[in-house]
Coordinates of C-alpha atoms and ligand atoms in Angstrom, one line a residue:
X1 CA -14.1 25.7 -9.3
X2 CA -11.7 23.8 -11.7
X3 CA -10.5 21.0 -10.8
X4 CA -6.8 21.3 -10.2
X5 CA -3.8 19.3 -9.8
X6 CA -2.0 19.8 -6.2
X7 CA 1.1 18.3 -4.8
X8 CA 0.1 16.4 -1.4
X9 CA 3.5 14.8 -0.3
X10 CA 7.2 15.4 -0.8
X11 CA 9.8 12.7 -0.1
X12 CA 13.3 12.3 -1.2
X13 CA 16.5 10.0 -1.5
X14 CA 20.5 11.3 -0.8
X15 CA 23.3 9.1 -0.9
X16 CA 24.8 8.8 2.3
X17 CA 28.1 9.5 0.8
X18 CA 29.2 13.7 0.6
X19 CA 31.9 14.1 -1.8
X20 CA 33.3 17.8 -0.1
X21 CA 34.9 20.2 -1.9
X22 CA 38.2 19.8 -0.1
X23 CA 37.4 16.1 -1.5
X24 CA 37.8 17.8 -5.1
X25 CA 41.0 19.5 -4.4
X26 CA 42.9 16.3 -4.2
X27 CA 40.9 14.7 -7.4
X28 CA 41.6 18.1 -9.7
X29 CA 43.2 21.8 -9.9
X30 CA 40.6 23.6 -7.8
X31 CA 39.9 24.7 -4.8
X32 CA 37.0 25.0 -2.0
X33 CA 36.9 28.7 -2.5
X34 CA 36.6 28.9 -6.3
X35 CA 33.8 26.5 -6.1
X36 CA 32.3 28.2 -3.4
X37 CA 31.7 31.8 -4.8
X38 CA 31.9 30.9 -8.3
X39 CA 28.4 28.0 -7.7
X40 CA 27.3 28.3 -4.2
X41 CA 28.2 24.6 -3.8
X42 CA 30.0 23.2 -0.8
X43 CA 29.4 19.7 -1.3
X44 CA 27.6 17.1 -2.9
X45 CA 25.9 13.1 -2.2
X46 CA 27.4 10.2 -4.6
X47 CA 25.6 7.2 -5.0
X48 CA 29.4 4.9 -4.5
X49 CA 27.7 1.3 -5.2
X50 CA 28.3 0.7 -8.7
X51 CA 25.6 -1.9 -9.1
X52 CA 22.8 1.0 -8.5
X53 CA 21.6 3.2 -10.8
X54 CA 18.9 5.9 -11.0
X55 CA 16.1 3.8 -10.6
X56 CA 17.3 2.7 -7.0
X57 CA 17.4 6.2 -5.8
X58 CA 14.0 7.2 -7.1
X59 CA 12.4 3.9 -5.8
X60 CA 13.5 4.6 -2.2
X61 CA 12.2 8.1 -2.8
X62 CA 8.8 7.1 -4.1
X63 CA 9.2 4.4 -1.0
X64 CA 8.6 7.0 1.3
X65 CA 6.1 9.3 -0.4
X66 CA 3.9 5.8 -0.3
X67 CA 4.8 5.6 3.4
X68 CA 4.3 9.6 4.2
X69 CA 1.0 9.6 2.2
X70 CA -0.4 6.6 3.5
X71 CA -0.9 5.1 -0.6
X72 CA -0.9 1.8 -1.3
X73 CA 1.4 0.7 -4.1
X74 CA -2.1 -0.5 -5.7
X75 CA -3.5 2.9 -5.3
X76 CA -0.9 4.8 -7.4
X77 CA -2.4 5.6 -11.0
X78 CA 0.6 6.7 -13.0
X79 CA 4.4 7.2 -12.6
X80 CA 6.4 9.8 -14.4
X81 CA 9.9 10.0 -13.8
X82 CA 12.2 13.1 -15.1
X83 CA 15.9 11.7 -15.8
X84 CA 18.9 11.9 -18.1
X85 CA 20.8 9.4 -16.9
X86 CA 17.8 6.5 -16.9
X87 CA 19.5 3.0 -15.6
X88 CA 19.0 2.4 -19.6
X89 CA 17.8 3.4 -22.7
X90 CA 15.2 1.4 -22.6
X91 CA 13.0 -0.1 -20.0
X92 CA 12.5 3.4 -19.2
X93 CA 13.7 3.8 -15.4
X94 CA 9.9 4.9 -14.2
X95 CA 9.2 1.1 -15.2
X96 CA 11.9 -0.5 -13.0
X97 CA 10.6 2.0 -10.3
X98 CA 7.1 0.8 -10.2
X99 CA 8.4 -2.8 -10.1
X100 CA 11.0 -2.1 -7.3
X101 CA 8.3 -0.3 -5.4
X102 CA 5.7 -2.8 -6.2
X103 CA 3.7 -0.7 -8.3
X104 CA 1.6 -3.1 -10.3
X105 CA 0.6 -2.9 -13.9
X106 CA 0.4 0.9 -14.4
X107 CA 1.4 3.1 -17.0
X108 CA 5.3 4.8 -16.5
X109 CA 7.4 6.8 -18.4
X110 CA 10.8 8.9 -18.4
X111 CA 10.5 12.5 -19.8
X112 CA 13.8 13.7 -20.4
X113 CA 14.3 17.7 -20.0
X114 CA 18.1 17.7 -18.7
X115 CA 17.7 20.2 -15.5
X116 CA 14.1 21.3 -16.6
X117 CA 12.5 17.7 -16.3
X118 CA 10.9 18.2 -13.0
X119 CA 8.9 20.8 -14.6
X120 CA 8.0 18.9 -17.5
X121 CA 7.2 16.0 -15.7
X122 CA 5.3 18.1 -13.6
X123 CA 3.0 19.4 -15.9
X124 CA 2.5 16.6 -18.1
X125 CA 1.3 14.7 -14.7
X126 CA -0.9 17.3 -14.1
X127 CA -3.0 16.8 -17.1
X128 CA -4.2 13.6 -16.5
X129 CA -5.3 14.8 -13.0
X130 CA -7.3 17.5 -14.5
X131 CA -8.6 15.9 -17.2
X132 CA -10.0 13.6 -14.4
X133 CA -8.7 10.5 -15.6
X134 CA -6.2 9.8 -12.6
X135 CA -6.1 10.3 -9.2
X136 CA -2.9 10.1 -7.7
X137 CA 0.1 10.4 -10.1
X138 CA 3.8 10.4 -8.9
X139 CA 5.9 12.4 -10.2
X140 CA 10.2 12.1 -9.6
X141 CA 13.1 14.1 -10.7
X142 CA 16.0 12.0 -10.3
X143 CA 19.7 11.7 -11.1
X144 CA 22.9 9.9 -10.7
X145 CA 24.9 11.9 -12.2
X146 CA 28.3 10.7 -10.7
X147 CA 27.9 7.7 -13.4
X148 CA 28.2 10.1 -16.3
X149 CA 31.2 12.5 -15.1
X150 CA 34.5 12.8 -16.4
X151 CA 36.5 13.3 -12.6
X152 CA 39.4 14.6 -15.1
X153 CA 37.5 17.5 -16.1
X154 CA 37.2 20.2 -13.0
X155 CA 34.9 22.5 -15.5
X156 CA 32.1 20.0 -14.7
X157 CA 32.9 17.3 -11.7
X158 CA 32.5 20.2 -9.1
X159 CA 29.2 21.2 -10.1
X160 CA 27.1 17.5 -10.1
X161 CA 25.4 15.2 -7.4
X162 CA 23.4 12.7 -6.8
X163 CA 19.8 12.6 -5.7
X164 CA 15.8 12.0 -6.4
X165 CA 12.7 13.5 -5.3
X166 CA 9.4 12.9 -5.6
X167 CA 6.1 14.4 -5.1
X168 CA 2.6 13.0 -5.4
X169 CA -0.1 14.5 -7.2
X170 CA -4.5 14.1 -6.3
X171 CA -7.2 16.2 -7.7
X172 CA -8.0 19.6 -6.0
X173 CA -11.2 21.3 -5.7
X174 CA -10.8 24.2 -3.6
X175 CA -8.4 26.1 -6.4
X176 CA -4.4 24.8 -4.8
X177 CA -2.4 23.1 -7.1
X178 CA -0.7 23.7 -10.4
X179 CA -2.2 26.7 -11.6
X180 CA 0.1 27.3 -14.4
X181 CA 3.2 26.8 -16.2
X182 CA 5.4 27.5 -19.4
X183 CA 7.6 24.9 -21.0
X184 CA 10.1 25.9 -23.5
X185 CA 13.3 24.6 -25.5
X186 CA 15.9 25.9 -28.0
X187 CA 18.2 22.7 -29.8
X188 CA 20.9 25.4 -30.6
X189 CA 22.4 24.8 -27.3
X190 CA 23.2 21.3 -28.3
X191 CA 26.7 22.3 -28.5
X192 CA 27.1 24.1 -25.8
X193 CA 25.8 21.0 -23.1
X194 CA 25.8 17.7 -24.1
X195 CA 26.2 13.7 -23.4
X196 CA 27.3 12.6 -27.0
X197 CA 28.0 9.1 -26.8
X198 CA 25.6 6.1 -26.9
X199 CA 23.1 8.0 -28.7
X200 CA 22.2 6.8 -32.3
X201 CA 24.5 9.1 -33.3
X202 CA 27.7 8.2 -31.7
X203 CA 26.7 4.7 -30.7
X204 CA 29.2 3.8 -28.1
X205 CA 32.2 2.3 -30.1
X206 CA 36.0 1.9 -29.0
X207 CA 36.5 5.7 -30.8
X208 CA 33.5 6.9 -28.6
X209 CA 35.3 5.6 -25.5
X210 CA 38.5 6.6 -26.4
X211 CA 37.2 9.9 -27.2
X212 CA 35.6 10.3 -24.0
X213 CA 32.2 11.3 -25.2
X214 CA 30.1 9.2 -22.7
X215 CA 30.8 12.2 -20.0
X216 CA 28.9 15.0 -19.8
X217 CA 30.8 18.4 -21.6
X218 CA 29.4 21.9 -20.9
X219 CA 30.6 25.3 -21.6
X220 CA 29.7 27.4 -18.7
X221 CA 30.0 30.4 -19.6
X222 CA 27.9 30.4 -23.0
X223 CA 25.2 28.2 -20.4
X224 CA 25.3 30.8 -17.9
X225 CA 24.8 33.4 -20.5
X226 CA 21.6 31.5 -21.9
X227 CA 20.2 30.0 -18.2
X228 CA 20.7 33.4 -16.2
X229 CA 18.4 35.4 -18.9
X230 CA 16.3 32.5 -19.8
X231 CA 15.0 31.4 -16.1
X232 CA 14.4 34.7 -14.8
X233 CA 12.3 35.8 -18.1
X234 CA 10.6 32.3 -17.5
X235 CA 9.8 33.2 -13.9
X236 CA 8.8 36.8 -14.3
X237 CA 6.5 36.2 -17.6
X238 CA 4.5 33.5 -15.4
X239 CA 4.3 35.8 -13.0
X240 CA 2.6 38.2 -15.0
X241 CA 0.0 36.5 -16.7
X242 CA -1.3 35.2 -13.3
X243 CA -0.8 39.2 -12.2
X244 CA 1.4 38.3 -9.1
X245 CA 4.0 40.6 -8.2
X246 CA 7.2 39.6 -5.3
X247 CA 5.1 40.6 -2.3
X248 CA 2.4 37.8 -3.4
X249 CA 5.4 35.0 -3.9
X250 CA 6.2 32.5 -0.3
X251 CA 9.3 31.1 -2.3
X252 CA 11.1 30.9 -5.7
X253 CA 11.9 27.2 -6.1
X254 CA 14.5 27.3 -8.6
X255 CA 16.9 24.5 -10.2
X256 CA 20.1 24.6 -8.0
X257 CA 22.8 25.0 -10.8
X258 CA 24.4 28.3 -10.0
X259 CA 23.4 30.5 -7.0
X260 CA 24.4 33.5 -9.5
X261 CA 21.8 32.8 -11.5
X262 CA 18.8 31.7 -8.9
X263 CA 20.4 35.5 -7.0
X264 CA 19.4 37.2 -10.5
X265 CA 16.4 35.2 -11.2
X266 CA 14.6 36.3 -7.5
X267 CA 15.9 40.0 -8.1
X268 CA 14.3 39.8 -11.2
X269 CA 11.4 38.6 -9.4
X270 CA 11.9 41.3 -7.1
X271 CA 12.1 39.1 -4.3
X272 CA 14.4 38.9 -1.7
X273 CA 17.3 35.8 -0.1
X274 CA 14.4 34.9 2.7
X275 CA 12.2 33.6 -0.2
X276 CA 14.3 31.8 -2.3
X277 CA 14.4 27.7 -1.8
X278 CA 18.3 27.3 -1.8
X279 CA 20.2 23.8 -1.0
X280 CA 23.0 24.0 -3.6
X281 CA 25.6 24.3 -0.9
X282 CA 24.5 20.7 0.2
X283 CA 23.6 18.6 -2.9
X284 CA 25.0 20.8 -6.0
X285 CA 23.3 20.0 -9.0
X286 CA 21.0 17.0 -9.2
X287 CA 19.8 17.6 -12.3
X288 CA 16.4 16.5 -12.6
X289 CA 16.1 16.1 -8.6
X290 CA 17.0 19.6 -7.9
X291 CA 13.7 21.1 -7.6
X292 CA 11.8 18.5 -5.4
X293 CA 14.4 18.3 -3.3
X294 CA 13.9 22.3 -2.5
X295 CA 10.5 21.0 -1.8
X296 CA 11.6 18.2 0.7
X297 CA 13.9 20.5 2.8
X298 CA 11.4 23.5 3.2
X299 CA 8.1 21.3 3.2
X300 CA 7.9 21.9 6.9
X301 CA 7.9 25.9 5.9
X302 CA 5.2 26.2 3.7
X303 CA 1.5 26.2 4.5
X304 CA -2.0 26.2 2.3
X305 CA -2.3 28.6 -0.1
X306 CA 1.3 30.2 -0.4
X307 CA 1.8 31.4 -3.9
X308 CA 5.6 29.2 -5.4
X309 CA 7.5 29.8 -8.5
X310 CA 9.5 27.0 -9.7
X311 CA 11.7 27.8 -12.7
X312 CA 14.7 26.1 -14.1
X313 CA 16.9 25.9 -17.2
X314 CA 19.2 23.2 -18.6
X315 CA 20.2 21.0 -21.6
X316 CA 18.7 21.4 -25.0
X317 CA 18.3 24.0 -24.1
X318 CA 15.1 23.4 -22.0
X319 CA 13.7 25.6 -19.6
X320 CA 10.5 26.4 -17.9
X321 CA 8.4 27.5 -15.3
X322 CA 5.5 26.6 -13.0
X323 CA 3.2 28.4 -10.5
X324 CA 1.6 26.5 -7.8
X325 CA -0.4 27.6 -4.9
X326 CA 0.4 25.1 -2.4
X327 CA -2.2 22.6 -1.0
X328 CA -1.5 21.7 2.6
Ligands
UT7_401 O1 22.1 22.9 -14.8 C1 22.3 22.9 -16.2 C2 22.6 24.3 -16.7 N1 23.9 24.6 -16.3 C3 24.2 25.8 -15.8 O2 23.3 26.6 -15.6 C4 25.6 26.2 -15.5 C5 26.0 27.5 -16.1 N2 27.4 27.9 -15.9 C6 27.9 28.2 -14.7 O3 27.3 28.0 -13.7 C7 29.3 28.7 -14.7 O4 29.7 29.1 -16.0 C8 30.4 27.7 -14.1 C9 30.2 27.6 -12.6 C10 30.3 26.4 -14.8 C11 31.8 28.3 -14.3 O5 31.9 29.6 -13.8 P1 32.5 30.8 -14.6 O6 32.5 32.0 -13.7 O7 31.7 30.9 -15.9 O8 34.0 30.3 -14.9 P2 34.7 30.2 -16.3 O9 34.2 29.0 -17.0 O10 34.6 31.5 -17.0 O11 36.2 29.9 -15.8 C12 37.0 31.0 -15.1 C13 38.3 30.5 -14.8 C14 39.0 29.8 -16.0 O12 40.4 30.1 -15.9 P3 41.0 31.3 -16.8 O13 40.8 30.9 -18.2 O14 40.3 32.5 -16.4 O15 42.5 31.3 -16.4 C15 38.8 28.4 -15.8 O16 39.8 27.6 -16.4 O17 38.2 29.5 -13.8 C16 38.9 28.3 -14.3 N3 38.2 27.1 -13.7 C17 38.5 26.6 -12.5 N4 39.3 27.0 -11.5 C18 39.3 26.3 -10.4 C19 37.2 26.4 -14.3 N5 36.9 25.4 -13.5 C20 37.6 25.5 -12.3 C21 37.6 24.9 -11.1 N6 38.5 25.3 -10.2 N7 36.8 23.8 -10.9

């Protein structure tokens, strides 16, 4: 049998803080029940200490993956963290990580694939595991996405949180793991979901301030349009070239945007509510951390061998989708 790359540990870090939608009403025009039926979301964690970025909230997450998988820092082979809002261009925040964790002297990067970075990240970890040159890789979605919002803008404040996830990754020889997955991206949707400023592009400048353009600007309904097609063909193609159909699927593990668009990609999936990882009424959209984060909350649920689907779809356009038969 192949050797494959399996998750074997979860952990995760939330901000203590939960920004509520009755919060929201008294920042903008908008109200609990708009936000409610319109996204699913209910509330969401902000990272309020302005010295942290990113990189805090992943350390403390791959703190206690170490912990919960009994690694030692020296142990780890390889960090990978997904993120668009890194503490910094550049050092990339996977390197602050592995020195806030103590990590010494390996090889880190950032991947960044807006909301579908978990996948990517995913999958590029997974090749150095079955190519057999690592054993234990970490991989973290993570995103403080409070420190790029414009709180003027109610199209976009309601929908963001704050959180990281992260998952460890070890050689499997008994076929669980990371059987498969599909990565795709389309730069037309530039326009339609974008952080302009501070790139080389619109280097940030009094006019780029002024401007606003270091916020994040999306229009939803030309996203939704894109993300609700796009992650359910994503989910149902992988399912067919690995011949699964709903009844062989324990859980859909889909990026927590919209629950419109997870409800349409499990119908496509012809699966039902009871098997559809869901905590976008608690942490909204965490960007890069959405995905693990399902993983945290329902670890306890899942058991060896059960058949997931993680798909996702963000800015780029990027989407994507993995198939995992879970290893413990
Ligand atoms: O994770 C990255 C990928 N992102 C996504 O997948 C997000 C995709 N898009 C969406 O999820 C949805 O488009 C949103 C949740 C962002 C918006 O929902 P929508 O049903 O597409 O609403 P809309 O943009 O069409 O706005 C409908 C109305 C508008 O008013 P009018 O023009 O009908 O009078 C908006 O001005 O709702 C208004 N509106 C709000 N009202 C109360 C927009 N934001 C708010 C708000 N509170 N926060």
């Amino acid at each position: 049998m192949s050797r494959k790359a399996a998750i074997t540990g979860v952990s995760a870090y939330l901000p203590d803080d939960v920004l509520t939608n009755f919060d929201l009403e008294k920042i903008v025009e908008t109200n609990d029940e708009w936000i409610t039926s319109r996204t699913g979301i209910k509330e969401r964690r902000i990272l309020k200490d302005d010295r942290l970025g990113t990189s805090f909230m992943a350390a403390e997450a791959v703190k206690s993956l170490l912990a919960k998988t009994n690694t030692a820092p020296e142990e780890v082979d390889l960090v990978i963290v997904a993120t668009v809002t890194p503490d910094y261009f550049f050092p990339s925040t996977a390197n602050l990580v592995c020195t806030q964790v103590g990590i010494p002297n390996v090889g880190s990067f950032d991947i960044l694939a807006a909301c579908s970075g978990f996948i990517y990240a995913l999958g590029m970890g997974s090749q150095f595991i079955e190519a057999g040159k690592y054993k234990k890789v970490i991989v973290v979605g993570a995103d403080k996405m409070s420190s790029i919002i414009d709180w003027q803008d109610r199209t976009t404040c309601i929908l963001f949180g704050d959180g990281a996830g992260a998952v460890m990754l070890e050689p499997n020889e008994e076929g669980n793991g990371l059987i498969d997955f599909n990565l795709h991206s389309d730069g037309t949707g530039e326009d339609h979901l974008i952080m302009k400023g501070g790139g080389s592009r619109f280097p940030a400048s009094q006019s780029t301030l002024d401007n606003k353009l270091h916020y994040i600007r999306q229009e939803g309904q030309a996203v939704f349009k894109f993300a609700v097609t796009k992650m359910a063909d994503t989910a149902a193609n992988i399912m067919e070239a690995n011949g699964l159909t709903g009844e062989d699927i324990a859980y859909l593990v889909p990026h927590q945007a919209n629950k419109r668009i997870i409800d349409a990609t499990a119908r496509r999936m012809g699966i039902g509510e009871d098997k559809v990882m869901m905590n976008i009424n608690k942490y909204g959209n965490t960007t890069a951390g959405t995905i693990p984060l399902c993983l945290y909350d329902y670890e306890s649920k899942l058991k060896k061998g059960d058949n997931l689907i993680l798909a996702a779809f963000g800015g780029g356009f990027t989407w994507g989708s993995a198939y995992i038969k879970w290893a413990y």
